[in-house]
mmCIF file of C-alpha atoms and ligand atoms in Angstrom:
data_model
loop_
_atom_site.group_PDB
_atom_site.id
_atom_site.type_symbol
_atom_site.label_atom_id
_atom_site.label_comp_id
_atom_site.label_asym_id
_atom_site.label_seq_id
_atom_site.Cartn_x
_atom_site.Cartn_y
_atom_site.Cartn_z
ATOM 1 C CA UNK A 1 63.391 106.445 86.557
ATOM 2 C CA UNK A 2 61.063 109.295 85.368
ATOM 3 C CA UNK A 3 58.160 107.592 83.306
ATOM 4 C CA UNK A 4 57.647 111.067 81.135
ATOM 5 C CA UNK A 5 57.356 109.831 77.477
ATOM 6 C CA UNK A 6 60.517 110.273 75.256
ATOM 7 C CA UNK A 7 59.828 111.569 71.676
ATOM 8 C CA UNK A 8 62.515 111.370 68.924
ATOM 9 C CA UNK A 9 62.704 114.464 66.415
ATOM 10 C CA UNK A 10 64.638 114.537 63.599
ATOM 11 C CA UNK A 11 64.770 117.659 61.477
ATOM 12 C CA UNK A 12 64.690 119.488 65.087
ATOM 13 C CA UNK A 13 67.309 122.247 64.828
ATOM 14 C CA UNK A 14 65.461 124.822 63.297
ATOM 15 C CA UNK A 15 61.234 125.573 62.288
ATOM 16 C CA UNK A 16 58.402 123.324 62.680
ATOM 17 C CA UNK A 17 60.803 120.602 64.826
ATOM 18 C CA UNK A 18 62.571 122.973 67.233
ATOM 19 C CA UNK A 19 59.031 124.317 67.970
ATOM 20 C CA UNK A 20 57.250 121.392 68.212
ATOM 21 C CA UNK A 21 61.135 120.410 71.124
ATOM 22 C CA UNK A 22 59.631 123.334 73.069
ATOM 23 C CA UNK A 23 56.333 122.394 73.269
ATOM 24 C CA UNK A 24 56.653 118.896 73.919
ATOM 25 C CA UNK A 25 59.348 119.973 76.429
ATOM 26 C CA UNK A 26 56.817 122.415 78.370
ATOM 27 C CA UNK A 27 54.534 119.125 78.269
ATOM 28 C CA UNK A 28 56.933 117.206 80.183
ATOM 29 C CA UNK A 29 58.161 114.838 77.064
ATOM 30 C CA UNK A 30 62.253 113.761 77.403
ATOM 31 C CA UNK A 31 63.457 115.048 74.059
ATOM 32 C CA UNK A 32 65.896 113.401 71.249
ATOM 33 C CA UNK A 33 67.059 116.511 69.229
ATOM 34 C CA UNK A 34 68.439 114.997 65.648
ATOM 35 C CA UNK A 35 69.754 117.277 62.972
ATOM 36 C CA UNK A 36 73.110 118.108 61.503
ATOM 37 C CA UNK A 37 73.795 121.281 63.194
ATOM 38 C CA UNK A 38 75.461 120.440 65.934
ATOM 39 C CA UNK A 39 75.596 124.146 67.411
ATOM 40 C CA UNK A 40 71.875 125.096 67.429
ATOM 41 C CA UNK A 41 70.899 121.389 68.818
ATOM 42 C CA UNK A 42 73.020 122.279 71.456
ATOM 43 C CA UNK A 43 71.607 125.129 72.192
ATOM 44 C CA UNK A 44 67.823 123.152 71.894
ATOM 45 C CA UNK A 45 68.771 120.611 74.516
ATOM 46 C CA UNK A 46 70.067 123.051 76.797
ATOM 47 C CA UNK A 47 66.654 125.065 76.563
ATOM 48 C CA UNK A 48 64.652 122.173 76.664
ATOM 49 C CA UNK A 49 66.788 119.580 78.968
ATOM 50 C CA UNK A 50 66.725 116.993 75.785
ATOM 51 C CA UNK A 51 69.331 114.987 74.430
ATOM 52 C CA UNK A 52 71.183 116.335 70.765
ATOM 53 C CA UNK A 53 72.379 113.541 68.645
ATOM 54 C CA UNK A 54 73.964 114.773 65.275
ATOM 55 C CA UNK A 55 72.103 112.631 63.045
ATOM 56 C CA UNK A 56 72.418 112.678 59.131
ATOM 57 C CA UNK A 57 69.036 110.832 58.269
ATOM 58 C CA UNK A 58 70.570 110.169 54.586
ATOM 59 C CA UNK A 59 73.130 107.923 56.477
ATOM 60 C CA UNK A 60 70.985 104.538 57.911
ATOM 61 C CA UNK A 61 73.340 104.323 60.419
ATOM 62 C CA UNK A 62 73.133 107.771 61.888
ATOM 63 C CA UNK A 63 69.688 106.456 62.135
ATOM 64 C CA UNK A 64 70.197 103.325 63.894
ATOM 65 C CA UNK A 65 72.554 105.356 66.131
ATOM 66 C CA UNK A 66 69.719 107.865 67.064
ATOM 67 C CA UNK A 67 67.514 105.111 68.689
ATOM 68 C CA UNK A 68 70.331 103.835 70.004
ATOM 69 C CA UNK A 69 71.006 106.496 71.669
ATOM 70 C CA UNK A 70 68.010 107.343 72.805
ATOM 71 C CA UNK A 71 67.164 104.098 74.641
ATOM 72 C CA UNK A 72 70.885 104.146 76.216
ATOM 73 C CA UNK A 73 69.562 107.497 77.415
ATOM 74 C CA UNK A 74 65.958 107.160 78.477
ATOM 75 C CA UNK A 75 65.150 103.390 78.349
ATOM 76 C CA UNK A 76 62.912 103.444 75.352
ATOM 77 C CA UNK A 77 61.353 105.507 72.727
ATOM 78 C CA UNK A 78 57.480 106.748 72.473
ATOM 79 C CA UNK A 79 57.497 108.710 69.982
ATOM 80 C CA UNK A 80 59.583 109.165 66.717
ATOM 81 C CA UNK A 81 58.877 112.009 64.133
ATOM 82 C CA UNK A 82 60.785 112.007 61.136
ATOM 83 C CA UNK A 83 60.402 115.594 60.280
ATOM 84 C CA UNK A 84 63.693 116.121 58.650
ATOM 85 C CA UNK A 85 63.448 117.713 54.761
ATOM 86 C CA UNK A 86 64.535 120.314 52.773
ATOM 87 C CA UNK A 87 63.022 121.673 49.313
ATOM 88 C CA UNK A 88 63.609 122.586 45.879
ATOM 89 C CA UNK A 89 63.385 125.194 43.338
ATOM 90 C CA UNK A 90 60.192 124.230 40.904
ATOM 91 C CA UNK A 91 60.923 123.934 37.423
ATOM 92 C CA UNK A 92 62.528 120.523 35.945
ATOM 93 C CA UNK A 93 65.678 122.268 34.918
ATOM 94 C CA UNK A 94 65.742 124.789 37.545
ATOM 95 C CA UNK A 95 67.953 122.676 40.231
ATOM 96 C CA UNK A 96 70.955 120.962 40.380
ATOM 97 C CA UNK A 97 70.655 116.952 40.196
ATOM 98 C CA UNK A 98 73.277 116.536 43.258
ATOM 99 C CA UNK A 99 70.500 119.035 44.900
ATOM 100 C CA UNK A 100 67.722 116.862 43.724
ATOM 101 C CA UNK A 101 69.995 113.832 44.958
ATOM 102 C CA UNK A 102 70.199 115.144 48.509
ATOM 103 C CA UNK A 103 66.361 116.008 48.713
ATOM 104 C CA UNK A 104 65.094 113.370 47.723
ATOM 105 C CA UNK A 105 67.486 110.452 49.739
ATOM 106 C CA UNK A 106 66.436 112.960 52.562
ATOM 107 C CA UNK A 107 62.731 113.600 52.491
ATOM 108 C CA UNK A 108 61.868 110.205 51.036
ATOM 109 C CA UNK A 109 64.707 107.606 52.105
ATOM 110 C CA UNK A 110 65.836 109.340 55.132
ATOM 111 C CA UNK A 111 62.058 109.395 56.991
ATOM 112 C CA UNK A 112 61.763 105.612 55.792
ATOM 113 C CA UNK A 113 65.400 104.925 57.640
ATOM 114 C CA UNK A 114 64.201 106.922 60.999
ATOM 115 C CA UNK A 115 60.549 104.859 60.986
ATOM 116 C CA UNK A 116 62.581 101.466 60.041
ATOM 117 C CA UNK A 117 65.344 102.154 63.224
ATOM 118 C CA UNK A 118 62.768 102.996 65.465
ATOM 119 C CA UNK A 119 60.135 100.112 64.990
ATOM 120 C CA UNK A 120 61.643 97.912 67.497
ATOM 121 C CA UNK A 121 61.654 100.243 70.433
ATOM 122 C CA UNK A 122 58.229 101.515 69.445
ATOM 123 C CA UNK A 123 57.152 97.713 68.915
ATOM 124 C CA UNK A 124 58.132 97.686 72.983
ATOM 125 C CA UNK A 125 56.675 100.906 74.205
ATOM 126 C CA UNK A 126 53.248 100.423 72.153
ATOM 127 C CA UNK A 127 54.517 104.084 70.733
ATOM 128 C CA UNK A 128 54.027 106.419 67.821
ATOM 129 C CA UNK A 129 54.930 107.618 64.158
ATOM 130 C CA UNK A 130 55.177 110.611 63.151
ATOM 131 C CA UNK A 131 55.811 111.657 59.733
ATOM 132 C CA UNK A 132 55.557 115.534 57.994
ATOM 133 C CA UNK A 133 54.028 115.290 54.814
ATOM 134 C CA UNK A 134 52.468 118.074 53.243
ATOM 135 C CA UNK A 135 49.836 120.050 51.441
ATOM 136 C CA UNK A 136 52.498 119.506 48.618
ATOM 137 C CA UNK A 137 51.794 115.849 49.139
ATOM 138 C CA UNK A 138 47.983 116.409 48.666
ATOM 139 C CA UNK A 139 48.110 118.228 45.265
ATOM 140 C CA UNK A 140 50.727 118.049 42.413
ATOM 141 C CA UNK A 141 52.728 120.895 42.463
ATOM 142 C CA UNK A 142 53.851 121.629 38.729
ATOM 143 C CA UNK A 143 57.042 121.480 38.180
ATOM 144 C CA UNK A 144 58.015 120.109 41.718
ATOM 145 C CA UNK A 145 60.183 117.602 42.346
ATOM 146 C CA UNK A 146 59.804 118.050 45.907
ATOM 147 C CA UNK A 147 56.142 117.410 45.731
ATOM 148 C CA UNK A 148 56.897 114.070 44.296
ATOM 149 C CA UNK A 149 59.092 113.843 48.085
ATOM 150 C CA UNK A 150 55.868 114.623 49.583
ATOM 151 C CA UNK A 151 53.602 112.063 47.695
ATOM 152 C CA UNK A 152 55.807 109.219 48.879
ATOM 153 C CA UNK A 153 55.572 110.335 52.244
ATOM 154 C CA UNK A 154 52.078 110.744 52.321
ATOM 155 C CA UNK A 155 52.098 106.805 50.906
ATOM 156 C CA UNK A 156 54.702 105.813 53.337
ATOM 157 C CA UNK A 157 52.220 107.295 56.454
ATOM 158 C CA UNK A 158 49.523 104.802 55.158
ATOM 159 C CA UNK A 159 52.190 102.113 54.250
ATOM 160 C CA UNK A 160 53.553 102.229 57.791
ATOM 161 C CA UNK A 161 50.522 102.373 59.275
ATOM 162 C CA UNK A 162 48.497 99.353 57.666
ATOM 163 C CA UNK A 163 51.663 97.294 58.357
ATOM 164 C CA UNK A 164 51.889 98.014 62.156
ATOM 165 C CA UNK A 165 48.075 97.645 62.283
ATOM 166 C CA UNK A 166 48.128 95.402 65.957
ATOM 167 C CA UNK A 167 50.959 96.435 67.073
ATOM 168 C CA UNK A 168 49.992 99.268 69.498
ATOM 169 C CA UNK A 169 51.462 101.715 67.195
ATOM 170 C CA UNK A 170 49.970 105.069 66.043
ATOM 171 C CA UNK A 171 50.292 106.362 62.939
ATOM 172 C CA UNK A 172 50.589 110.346 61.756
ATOM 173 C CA UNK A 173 50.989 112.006 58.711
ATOM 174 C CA UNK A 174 51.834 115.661 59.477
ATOM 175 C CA UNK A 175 50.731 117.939 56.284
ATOM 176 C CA UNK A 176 51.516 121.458 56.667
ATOM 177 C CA UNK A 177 50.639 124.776 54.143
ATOM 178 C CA UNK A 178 53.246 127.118 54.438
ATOM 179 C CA UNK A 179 55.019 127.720 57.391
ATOM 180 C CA UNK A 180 57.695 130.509 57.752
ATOM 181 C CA UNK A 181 60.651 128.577 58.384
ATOM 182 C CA UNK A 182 64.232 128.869 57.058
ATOM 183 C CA UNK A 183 62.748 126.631 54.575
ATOM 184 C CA UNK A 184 61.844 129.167 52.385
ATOM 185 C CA UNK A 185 65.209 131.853 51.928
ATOM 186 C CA UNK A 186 63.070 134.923 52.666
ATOM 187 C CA UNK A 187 60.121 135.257 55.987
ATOM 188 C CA UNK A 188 56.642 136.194 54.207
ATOM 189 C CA UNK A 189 53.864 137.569 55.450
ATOM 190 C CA UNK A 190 50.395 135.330 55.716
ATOM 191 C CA UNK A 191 52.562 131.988 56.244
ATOM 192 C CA UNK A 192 51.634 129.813 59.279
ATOM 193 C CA UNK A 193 54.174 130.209 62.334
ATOM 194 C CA UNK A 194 56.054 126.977 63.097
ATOM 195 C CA UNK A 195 54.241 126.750 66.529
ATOM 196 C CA UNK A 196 51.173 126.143 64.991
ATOM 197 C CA UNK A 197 52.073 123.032 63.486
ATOM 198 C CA UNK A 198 53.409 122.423 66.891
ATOM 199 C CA UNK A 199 49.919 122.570 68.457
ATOM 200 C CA UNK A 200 49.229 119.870 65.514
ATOM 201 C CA UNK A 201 51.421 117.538 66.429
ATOM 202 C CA UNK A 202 51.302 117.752 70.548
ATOM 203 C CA UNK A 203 47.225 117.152 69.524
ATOM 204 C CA UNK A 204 47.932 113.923 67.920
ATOM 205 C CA UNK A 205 50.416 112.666 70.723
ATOM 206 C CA UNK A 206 47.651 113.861 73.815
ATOM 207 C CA UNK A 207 45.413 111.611 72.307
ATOM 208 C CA UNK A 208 44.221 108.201 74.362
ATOM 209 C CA UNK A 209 46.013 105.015 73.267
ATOM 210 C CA UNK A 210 42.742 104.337 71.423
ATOM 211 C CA UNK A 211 42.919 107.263 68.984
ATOM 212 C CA UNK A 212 44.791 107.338 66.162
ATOM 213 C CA UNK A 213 44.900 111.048 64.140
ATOM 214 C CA UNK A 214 46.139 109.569 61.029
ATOM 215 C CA UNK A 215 46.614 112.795 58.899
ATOM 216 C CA UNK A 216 46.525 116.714 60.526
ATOM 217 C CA UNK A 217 46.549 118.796 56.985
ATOM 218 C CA UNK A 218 47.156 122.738 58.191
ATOM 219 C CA UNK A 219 47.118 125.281 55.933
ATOM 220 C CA UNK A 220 47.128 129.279 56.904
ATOM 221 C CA UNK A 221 43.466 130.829 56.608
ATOM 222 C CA UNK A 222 44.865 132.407 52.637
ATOM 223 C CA UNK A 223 46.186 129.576 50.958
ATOM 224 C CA UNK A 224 44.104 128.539 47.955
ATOM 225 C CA UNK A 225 47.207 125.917 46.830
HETATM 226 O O1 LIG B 1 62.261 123.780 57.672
HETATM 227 P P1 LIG B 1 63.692 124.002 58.354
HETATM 228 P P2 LIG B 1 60.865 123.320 58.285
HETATM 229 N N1 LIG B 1 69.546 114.907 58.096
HETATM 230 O O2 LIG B 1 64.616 124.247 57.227
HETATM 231 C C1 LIG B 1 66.924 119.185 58.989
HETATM 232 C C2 LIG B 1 58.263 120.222 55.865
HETATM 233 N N2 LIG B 1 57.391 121.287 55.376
HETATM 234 O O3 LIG B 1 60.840 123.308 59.745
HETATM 235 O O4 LIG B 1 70.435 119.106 59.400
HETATM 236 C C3 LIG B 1 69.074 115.421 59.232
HETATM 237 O O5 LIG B 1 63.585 125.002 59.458
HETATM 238 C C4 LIG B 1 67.485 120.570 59.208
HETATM 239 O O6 LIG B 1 68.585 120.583 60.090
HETATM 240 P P3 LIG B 1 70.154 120.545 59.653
HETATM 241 C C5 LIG B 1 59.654 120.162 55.270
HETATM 242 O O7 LIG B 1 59.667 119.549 54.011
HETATM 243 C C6 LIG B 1 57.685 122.580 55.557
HETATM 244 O O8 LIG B 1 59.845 124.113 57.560
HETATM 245 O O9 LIG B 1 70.812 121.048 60.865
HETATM 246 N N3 LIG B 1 68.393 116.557 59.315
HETATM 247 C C7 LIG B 1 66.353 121.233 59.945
HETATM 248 O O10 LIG B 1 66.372 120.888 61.316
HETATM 249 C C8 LIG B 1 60.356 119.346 56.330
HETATM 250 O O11 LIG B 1 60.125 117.951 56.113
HETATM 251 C C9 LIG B 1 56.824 123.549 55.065
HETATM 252 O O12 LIG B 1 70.287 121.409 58.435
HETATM 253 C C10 LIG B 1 68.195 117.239 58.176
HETATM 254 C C11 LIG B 1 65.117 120.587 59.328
HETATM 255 O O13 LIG B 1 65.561 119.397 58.645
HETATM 256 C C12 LIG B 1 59.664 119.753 57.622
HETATM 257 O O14 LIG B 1 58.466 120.415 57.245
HETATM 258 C C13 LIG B 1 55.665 123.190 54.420
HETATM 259 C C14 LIG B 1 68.655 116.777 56.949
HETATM 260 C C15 LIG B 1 64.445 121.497 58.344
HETATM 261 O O15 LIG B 1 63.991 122.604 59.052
HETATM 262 C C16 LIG B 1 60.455 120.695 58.482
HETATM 263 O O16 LIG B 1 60.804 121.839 57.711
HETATM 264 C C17 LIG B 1 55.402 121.857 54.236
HETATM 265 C C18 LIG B 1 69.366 115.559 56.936
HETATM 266 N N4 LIG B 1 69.861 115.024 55.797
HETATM 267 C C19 LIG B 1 56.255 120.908 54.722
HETATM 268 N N5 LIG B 1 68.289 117.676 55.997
HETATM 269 C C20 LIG B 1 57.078 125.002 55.213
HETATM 270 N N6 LIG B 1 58.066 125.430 55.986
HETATM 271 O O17 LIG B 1 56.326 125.789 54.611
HETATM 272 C C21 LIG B 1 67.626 118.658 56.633
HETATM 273 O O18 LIG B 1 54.280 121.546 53.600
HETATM 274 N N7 LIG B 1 67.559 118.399 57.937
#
């Protein structure tokens, strides 16, 4: 059995996750593809040889059913990221509260579910957490409910970590600036591209067993926010 290291993404069928799948795949990683769209995670594990499991991560056992999954597959997990989330529009009164709902179980519950499925298989490969945060979780955005989602994340990164202190387990908080992404509904000009929070990520996994990158904040060269 091949000994490459198998790395769990949820939140993989589009942006920052699908290009993080193709760098990790030209790195020799076995890939978990979770998302909801079945179609373009097909299309990402045929590209990258990894495995697509439609995974709602609002849904604890769609979560338990990834790692599942993925140590029927592979044997194990190394590496989960729970990368999965979706925004909001700012304002208090400016979204609806089943949209607020859905973010929030999502970007805040959801990451907590993937982390809590895959402790036990990370427990036995001595792996790593990954969790994407953001510069929205480093300074109060007015008005945002979604960087309220981002706070807790940024908490739950520490949370985790401090709790699997002596376990073998590395710990980090991925905090990206703005990334052009279907995240936003319209591509901009003078956003990061999605592969450079790739580069962010495949740094903190190349690092010895000994290191442990516990945040990687990126933000494109013009953004004051
Ligand atoms: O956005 P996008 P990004 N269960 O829309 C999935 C954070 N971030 O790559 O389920 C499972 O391309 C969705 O797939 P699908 C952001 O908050 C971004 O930019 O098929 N999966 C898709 O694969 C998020 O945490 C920026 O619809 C669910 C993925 O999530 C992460 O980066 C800045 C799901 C979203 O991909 C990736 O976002 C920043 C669910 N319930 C932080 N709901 C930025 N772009 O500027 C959604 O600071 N997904």
């Amino acid at each position: 059995m091949s000994d490459a290291p198998v790395f769990v993404i949820t939140g993989a069928s589009t942006g920052i996750g699908a290009a993080t799948a193709r760098q990790a795949a030209a790195a020799g990683y076995r890939l978990v593809l979770a998302a909801r769209s079945r179609d373009k995670l097909d299309a990402l594990a045929e590209e990258t040889g990894g495995l697509a499991v439609t995974t709602d991560v609002m849904r604890w056992e769609d979560n338990e059913a990834l790692i599942a999954a993925a140590v029927e597959a592979f044997g194990g997990v190394d590496a989960v990221w729970a990368n999965a989330g979706f925004g909001a529009k700012r304002g208090w009164l400016e979204e609806t509260p089943e949209h607020w709902h859905d973010m929030v179980v999502t970007n805040v519950l959801g990451a907590a579910y993937t982390v809590r499925a895959a402790i036990p298989a990370l427990k036995e490969s001595r792996g790593h957490v990954l969790l994407t945060g953001s510069v929205a979780g480093r300074k109060v955005m007015p008005g945002s409910l979604y960087s309220c989602t981002k706070w807790a994340v940024t908490a739950m990164a520490e949370a985790v970590r401090v709790d699997l202190d002596g376990t073998g387990i590395r710990t980090t908080l991925i905090s990206p600036g703005a990334v052009d992404t279907p995240f936003f509904d319209n591509p901009s000009e003078g956003r990061l591209e999605p592969d450079d929070i790739a580069r962010a990520v495949m740094y903190a996994l190349g690092q010895p067993p000994h290191v442990d990158v516990n945040e990687v904040l990126v933000r494109p060269t013009a953004q004051a926010g």
